[in-house]
Coordinates of C-alpha atoms in Angstrom, one line a residue:
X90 CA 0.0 0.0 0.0
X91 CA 3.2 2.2 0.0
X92 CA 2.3 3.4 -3.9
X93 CA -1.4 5.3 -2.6
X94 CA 0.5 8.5 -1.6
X95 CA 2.5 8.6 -4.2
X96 CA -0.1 8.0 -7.0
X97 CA -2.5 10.5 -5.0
X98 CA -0.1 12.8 -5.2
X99 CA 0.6 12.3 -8.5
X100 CA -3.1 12.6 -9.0
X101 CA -3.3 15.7 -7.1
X102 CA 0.0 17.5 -9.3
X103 CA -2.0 16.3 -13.1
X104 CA -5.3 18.1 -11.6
X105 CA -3.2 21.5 -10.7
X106 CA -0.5 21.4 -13.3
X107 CA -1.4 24.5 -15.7
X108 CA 1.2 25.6 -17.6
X109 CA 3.5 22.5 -17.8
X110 CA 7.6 22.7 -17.5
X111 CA 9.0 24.7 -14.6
X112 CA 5.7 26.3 -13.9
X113 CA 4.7 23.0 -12.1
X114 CA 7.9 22.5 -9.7
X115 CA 6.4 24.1 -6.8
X116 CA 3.2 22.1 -7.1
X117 CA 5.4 18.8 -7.4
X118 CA 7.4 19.9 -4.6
X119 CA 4.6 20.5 -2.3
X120 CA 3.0 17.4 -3.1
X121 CA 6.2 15.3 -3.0
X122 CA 7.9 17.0 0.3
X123 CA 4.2 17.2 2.7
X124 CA 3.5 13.3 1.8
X125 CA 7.4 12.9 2.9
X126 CA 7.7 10.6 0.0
X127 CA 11.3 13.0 -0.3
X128 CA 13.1 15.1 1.7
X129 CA 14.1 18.5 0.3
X130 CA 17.5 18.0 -0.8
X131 CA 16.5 14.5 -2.6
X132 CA 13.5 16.6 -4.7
X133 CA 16.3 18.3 -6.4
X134 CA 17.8 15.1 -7.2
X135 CA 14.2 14.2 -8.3
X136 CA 14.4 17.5 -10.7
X137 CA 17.4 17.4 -12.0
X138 CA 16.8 13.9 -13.2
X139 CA 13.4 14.6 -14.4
X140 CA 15.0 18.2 -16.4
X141 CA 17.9 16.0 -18.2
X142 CA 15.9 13.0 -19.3
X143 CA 13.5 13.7 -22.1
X144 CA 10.0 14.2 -22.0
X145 CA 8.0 15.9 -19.5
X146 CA 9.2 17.3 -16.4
X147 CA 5.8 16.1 -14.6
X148 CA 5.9 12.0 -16.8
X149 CA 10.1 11.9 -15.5
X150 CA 9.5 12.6 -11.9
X151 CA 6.4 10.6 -11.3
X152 CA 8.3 7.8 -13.1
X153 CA 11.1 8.1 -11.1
X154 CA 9.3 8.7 -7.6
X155 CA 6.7 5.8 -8.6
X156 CA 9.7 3.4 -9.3
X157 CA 11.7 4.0 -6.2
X158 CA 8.6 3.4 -4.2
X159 CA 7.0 0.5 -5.9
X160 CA 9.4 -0.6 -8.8
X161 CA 8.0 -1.2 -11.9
X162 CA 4.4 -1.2 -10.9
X163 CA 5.3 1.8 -8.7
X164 CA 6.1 3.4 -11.7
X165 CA 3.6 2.4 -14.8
X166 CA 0.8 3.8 -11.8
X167 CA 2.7 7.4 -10.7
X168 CA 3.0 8.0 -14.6
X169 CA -0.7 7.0 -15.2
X170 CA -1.9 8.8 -12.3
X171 CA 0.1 11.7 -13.4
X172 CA -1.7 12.4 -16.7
X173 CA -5.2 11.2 -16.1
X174 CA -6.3 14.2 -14.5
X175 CA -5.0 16.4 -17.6
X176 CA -6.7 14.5 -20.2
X177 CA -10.0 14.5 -18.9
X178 CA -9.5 18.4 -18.2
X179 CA -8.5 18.5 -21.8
X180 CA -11.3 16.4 -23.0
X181 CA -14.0 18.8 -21.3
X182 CA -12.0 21.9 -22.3
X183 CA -12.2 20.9 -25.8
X184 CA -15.8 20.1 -25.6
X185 CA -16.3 24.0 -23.7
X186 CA -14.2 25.2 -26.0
X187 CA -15.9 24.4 -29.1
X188 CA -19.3 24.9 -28.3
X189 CA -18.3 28.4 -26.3
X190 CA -15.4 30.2 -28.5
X191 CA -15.2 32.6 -26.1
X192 CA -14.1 30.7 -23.2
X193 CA -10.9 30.1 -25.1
X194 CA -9.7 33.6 -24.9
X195 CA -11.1 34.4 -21.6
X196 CA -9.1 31.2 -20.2
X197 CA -6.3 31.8 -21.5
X198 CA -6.0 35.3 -20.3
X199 CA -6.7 34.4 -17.3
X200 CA -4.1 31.4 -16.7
X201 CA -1.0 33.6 -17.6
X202 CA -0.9 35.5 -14.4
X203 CA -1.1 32.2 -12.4
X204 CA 1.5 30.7 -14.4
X205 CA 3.9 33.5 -14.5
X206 CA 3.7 33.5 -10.2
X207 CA 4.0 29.5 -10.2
X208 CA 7.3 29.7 -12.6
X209 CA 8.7 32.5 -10.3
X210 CA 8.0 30.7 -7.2
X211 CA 10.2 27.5 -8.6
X212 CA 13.0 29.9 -8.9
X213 CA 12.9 30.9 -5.6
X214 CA 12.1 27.3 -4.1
X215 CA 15.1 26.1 -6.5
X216 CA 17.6 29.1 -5.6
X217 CA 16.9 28.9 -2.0
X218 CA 17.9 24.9 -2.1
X219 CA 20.3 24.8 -4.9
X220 CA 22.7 28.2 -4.7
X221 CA 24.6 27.4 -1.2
X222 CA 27.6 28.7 -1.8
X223 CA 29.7 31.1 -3.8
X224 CA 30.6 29.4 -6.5
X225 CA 27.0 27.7 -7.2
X226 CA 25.4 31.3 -6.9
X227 CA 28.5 32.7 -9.8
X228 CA 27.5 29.3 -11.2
X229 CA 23.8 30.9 -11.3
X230 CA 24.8 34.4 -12.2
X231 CA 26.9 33.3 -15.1
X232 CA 23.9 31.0 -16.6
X233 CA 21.6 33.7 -16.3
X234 CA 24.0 36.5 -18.1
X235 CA 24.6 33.8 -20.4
X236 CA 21.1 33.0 -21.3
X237 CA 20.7 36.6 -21.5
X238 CA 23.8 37.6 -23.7
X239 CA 23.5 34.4 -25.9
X240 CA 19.9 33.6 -27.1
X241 CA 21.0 30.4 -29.0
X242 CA 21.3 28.9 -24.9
X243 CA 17.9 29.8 -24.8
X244 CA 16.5 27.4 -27.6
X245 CA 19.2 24.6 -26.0
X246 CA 19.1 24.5 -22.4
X247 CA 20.8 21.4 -22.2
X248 CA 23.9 22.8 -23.5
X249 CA 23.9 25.7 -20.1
X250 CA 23.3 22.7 -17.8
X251 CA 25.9 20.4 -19.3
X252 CA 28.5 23.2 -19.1
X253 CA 27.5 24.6 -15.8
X254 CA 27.6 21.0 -14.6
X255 CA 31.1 20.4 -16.1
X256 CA 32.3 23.3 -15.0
X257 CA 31.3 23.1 -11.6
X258 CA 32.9 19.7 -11.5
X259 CA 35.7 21.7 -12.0
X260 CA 35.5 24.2 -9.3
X261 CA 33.2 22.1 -6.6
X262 CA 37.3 19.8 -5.7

């Protein structure tokens, strides 16, 4: 019976998870960290993973949290549980949506705010956890000049993350 948190939380992240990506972290973290299914410093494990495997940030960490908790079954049912909340929302939006045009722009509109906060709070959830030092917060400062000066990083994060991780292998002794 270890796997009913987990999947309920799982449950609980599909049903609030607007926006998708790094919008969702602090919804994922909530869930993840007051069901004690990990402890703070392992969720960043938990995103890190789920950020350099492809595919969705939500699918990776329920896949990853589902199998350490209940191996393979653990993990087929987190995954499952993490999506089957979003498709029925998108099965009744898309019926709303097509019989009420207008609730389409009036939704949308009204999501971005949300979303915008949500995104910012997973920086600050992330930065408080993950910048403990000097050289991880340079670490931070030159990613974000980088992304800033260089827009190609922008289109390829995985290119700032494996340099930033390689170089902090190099300063991190």
């Amino acid at each position: 019976m270890e796997l009913i948190s987990p999947v309920l939380a799982f449950l609980k992240v599909g049903l609030m998870a607007f926006g998708g990506g790094i919008s969702t972290v602090p919804i994922i973290r909530h869930q993840l960290i007051a069901r004690e299914l990990v402890d703070p410093q392992r969720f960043l494990t938990v995103l890190g993973l789920s950020q350099t495997t492809p595919g969705p940030l939500i699918l990776n960490a329920a896949t990853l949290v589902g199998y350490e908790k209940g191996g393979l079954l653990g993990s087929v049912a987190c995954t499952l549980s993490s999506i089957a909340m979003p498709l029925l929302a998108l099965w009744g939006m898309r019926w709303a949506f097509r019989r009420y045009p207008w609730l389409d722009r009036r939704f949308r509109s009204a999501v971005r705010g949300p979303i915008t906060a949500l995104m910012g709070l997973a920086v600050v959830y992330m930065g408080r956890s993950s910048v403990t030092g000097p050289i991880q917060a340079g670490l931070f400062a030159l990613s974000l000049l980088s992304l800033l000066i260089f827009p190609p990083l922008r289109r390829n994060p995985p290119v700032l993350i494996l340099a930033s991780g390689l170089l902090g292998i190099l300063l991190l002794r």
